[in-house]
GROMACS .gro file of C-alpha atoms in nm:
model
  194
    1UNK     CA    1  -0.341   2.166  -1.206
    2UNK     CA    2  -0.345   2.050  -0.842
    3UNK     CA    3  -0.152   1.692  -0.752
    4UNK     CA    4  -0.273   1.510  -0.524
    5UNK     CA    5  -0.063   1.190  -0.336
    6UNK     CA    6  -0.293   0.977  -0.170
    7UNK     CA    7  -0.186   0.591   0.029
    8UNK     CA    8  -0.306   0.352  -0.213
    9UNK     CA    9  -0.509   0.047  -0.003
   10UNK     CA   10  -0.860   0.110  -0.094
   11UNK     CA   11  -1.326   0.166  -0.711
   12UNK     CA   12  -1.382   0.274  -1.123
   13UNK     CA   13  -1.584   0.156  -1.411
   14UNK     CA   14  -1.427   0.210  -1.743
   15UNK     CA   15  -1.203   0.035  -1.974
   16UNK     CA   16  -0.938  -0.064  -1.857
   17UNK     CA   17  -0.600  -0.307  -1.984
   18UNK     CA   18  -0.701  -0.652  -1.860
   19UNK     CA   19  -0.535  -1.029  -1.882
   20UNK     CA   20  -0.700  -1.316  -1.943
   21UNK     CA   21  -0.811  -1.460  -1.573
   22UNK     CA   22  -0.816  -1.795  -1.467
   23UNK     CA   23  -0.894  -1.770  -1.145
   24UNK     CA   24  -1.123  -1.919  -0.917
   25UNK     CA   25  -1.528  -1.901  -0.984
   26UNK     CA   26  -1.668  -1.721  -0.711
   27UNK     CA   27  -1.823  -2.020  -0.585
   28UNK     CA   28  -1.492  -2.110  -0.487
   29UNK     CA   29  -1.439  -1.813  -0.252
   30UNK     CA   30  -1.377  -1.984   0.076
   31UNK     CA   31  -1.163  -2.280  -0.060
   32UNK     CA   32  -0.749  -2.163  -0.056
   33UNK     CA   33  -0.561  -2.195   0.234
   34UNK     CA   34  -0.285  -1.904   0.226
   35UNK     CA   35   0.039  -1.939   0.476
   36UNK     CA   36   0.304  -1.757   0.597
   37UNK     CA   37   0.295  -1.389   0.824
   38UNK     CA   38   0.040  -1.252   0.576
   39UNK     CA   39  -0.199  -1.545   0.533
   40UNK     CA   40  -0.499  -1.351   0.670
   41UNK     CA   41  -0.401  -1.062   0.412
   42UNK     CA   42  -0.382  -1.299   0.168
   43UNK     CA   43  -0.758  -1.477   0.254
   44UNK     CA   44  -0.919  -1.156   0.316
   45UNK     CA   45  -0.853  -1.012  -0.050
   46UNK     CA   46  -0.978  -1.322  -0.197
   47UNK     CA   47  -1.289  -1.374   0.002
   48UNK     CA   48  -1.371  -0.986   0.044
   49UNK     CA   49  -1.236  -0.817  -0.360
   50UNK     CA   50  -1.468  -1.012  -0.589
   51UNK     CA   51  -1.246  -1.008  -0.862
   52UNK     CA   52  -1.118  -1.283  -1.058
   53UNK     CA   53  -0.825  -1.050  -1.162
   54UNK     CA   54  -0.692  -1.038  -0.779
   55UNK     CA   55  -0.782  -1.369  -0.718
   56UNK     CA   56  -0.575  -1.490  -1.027
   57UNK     CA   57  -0.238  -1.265  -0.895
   58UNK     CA   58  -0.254  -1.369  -0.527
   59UNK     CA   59  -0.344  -1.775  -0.580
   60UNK     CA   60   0.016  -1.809  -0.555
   61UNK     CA   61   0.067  -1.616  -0.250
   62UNK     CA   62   0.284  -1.377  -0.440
   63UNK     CA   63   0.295  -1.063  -0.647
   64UNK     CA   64   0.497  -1.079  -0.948
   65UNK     CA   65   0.658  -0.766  -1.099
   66UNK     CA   66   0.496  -0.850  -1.417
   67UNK     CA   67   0.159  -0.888  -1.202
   68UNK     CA   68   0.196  -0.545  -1.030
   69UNK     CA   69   0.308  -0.372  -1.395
   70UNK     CA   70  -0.070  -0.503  -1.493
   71UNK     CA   71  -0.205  -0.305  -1.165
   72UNK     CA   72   0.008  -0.024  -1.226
   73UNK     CA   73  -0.133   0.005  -1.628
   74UNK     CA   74  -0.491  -0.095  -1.511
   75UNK     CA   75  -0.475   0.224  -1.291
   76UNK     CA   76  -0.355   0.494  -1.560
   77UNK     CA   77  -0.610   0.342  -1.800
   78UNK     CA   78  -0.901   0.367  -1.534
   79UNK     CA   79  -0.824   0.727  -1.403
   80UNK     CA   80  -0.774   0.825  -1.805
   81UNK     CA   81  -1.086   0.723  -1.841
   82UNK     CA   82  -1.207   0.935  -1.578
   83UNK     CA   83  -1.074   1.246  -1.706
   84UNK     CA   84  -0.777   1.246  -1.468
   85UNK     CA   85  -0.394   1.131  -1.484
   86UNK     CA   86  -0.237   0.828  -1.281
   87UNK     CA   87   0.155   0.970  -1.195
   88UNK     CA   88   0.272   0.645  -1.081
   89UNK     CA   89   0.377   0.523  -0.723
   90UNK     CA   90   0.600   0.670  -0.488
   91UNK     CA   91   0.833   0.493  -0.240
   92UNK     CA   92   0.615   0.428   0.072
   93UNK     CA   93   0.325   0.274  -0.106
   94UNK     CA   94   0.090   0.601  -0.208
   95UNK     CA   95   0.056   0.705  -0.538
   96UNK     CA   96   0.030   1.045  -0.731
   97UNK     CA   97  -0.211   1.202  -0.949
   98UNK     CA   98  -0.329   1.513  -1.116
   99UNK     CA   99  -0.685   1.620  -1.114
  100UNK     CA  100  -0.697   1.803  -1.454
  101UNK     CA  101  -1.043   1.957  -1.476
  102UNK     CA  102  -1.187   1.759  -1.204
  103UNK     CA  103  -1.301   1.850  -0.852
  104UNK     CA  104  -1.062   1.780  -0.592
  105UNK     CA  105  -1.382   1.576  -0.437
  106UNK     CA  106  -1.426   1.414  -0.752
  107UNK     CA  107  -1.059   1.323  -0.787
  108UNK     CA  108  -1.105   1.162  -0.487
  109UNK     CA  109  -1.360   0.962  -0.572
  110UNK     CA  110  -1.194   0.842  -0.915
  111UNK     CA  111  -0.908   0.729  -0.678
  112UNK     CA  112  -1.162   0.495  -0.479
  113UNK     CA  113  -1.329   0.413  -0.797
  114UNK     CA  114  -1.051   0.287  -0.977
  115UNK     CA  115  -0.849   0.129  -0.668
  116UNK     CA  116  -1.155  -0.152  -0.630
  117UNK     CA  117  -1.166  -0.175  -0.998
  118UNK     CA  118  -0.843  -0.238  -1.034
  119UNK     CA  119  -0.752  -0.455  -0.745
  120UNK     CA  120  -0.524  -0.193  -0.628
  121UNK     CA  121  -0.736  -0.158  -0.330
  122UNK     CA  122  -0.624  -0.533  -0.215
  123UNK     CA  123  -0.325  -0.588  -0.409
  124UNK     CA  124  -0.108  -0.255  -0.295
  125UNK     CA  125  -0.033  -0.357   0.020
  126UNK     CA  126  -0.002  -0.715  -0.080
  127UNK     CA  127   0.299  -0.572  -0.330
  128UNK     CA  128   0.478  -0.308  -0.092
  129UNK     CA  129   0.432  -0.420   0.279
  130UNK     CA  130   0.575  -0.715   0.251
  131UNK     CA  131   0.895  -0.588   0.054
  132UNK     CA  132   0.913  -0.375   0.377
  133UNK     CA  133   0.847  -0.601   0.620
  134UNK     CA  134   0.882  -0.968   0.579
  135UNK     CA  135   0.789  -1.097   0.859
  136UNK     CA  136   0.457  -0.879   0.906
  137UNK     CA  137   0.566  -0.777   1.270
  138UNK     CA  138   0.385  -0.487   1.417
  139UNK     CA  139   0.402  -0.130   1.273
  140UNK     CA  140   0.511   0.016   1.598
  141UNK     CA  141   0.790  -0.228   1.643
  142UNK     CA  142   0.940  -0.160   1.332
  143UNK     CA  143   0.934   0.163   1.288
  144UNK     CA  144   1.066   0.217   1.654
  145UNK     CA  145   1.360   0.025   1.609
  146UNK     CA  146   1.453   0.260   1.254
  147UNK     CA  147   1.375   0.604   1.445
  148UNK     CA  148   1.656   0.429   1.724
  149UNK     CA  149   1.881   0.261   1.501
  150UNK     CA  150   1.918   0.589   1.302
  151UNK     CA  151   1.992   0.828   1.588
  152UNK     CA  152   1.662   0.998   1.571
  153UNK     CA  153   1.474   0.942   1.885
  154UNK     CA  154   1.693   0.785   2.222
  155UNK     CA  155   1.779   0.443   2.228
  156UNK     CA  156   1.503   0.375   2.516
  157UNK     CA  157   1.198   0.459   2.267
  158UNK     CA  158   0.942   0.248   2.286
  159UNK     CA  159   0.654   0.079   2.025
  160UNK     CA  160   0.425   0.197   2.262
  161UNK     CA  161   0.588   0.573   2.263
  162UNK     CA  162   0.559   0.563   1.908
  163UNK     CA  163   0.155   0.427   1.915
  164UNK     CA  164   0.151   0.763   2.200
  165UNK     CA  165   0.340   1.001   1.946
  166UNK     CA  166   0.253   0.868   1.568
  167UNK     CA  167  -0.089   1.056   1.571
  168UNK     CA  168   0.005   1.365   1.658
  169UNK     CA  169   0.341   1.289   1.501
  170UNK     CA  170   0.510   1.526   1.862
  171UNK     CA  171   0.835   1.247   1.832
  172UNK     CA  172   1.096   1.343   2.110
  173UNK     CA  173   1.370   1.421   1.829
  174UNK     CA  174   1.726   1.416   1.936
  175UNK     CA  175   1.800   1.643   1.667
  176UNK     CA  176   1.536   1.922   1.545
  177UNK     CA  177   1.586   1.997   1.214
  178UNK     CA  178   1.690   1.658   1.076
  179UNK     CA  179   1.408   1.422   1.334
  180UNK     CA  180   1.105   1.482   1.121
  181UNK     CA  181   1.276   1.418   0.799
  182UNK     CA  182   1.412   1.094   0.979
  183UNK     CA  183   1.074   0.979   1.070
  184UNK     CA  184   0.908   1.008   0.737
  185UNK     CA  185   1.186   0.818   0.597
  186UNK     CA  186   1.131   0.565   0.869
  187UNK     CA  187   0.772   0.538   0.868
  188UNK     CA  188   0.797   0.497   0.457
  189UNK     CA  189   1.059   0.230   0.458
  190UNK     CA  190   1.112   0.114   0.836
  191UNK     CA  191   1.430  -0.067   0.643
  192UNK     CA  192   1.588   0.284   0.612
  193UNK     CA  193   1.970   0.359   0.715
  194UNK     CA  194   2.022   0.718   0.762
   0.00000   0.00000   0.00000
């Protein structure tokens, strides 16, 4: 049986664990105000996810451990339902799962499915980025300062070397063997010390 990890920030029909939601009627889309560096996050998954269950977790602005446990059950109960297994997150934000008899392209589907159905497709990146980076400031700016701070590129490295290298991933390592390792670490927690 194949695993497959996939970045979690993107649909399922099936039953799944729910709460009790409270939230906002949808005729009240367009009404919070959200603040701080991921205000526009924030908006975006309530105007754009059409679900009360997302709505009712992010009113506050925040994610709650006992909110994201609800995600995190809603998921294994909507990819059970589709005849596959929900492994549980890993550390930069993707999640695992096994196939079991289904396609690899059907897998892949279930994981779309059952990330809009869930929330998971709005509410992942609302739990992890922000753990990682508080103040929301630019991927390339973070993640340049880790590959520097922990010896693995030379102190002059730029954000815009690392928007020039991150595709192809060709980093100018100071040390091969130990640079790649170093950049996956940085690029799934830019908070890393090596």
């Amino acid at each position: 049986m194949a695993s497959l990890a996939m970045l979690a920030l993107a649909g399922c029909t099936g039953t799944v664990t729910s709460i009790q939601t409270s939230a906002a009627s949808p005729d009240a889309r367009d009404t919070l105000d959200f603040s701080g560096p991921f205000a526009s996050d924030y908006a975006e998954a309530w105007v754009e996810s059409e679900s009360d269950f997302v709505r009712l977790v992010i009113e506050d602005e925040k994610i709650s451990e006992q909110e994201w446990a609800a995600v995190e059950r809603r998921m294994a109960a909507c990819f059970s339902s589709k005849g596959a297994t929900f492994e549980g997150y890993t550390r930069d934000g993707g999640y695992e799962a096994q196939r079991n008899s289904l396609s690899v392209d059907r897998l892949s589907e279930v994981m779309g499915e059952c990330e809009q159905f869930t929330g998971e497709a709005w509410l992942g990146f609302l739990w992890f980025w922000p753990q990682k980076n508080p103040h929301n400031l630019p991927i390339e700016e973070i993640v340049s300062e880790c590959l520097i701070r922990n010896g693995i590129v030379a102190p002059d490295y730029t954000p815009e070397d690392f928007l020039r290298d991150n595709p192809t991933l060709s980093f100018p390592y100071l040390r091969s063997g130990e640079g790649e390792r170093g950049a996956l670490e940085c690029n799934a927690d830019p908070r890393v010390n090596l």
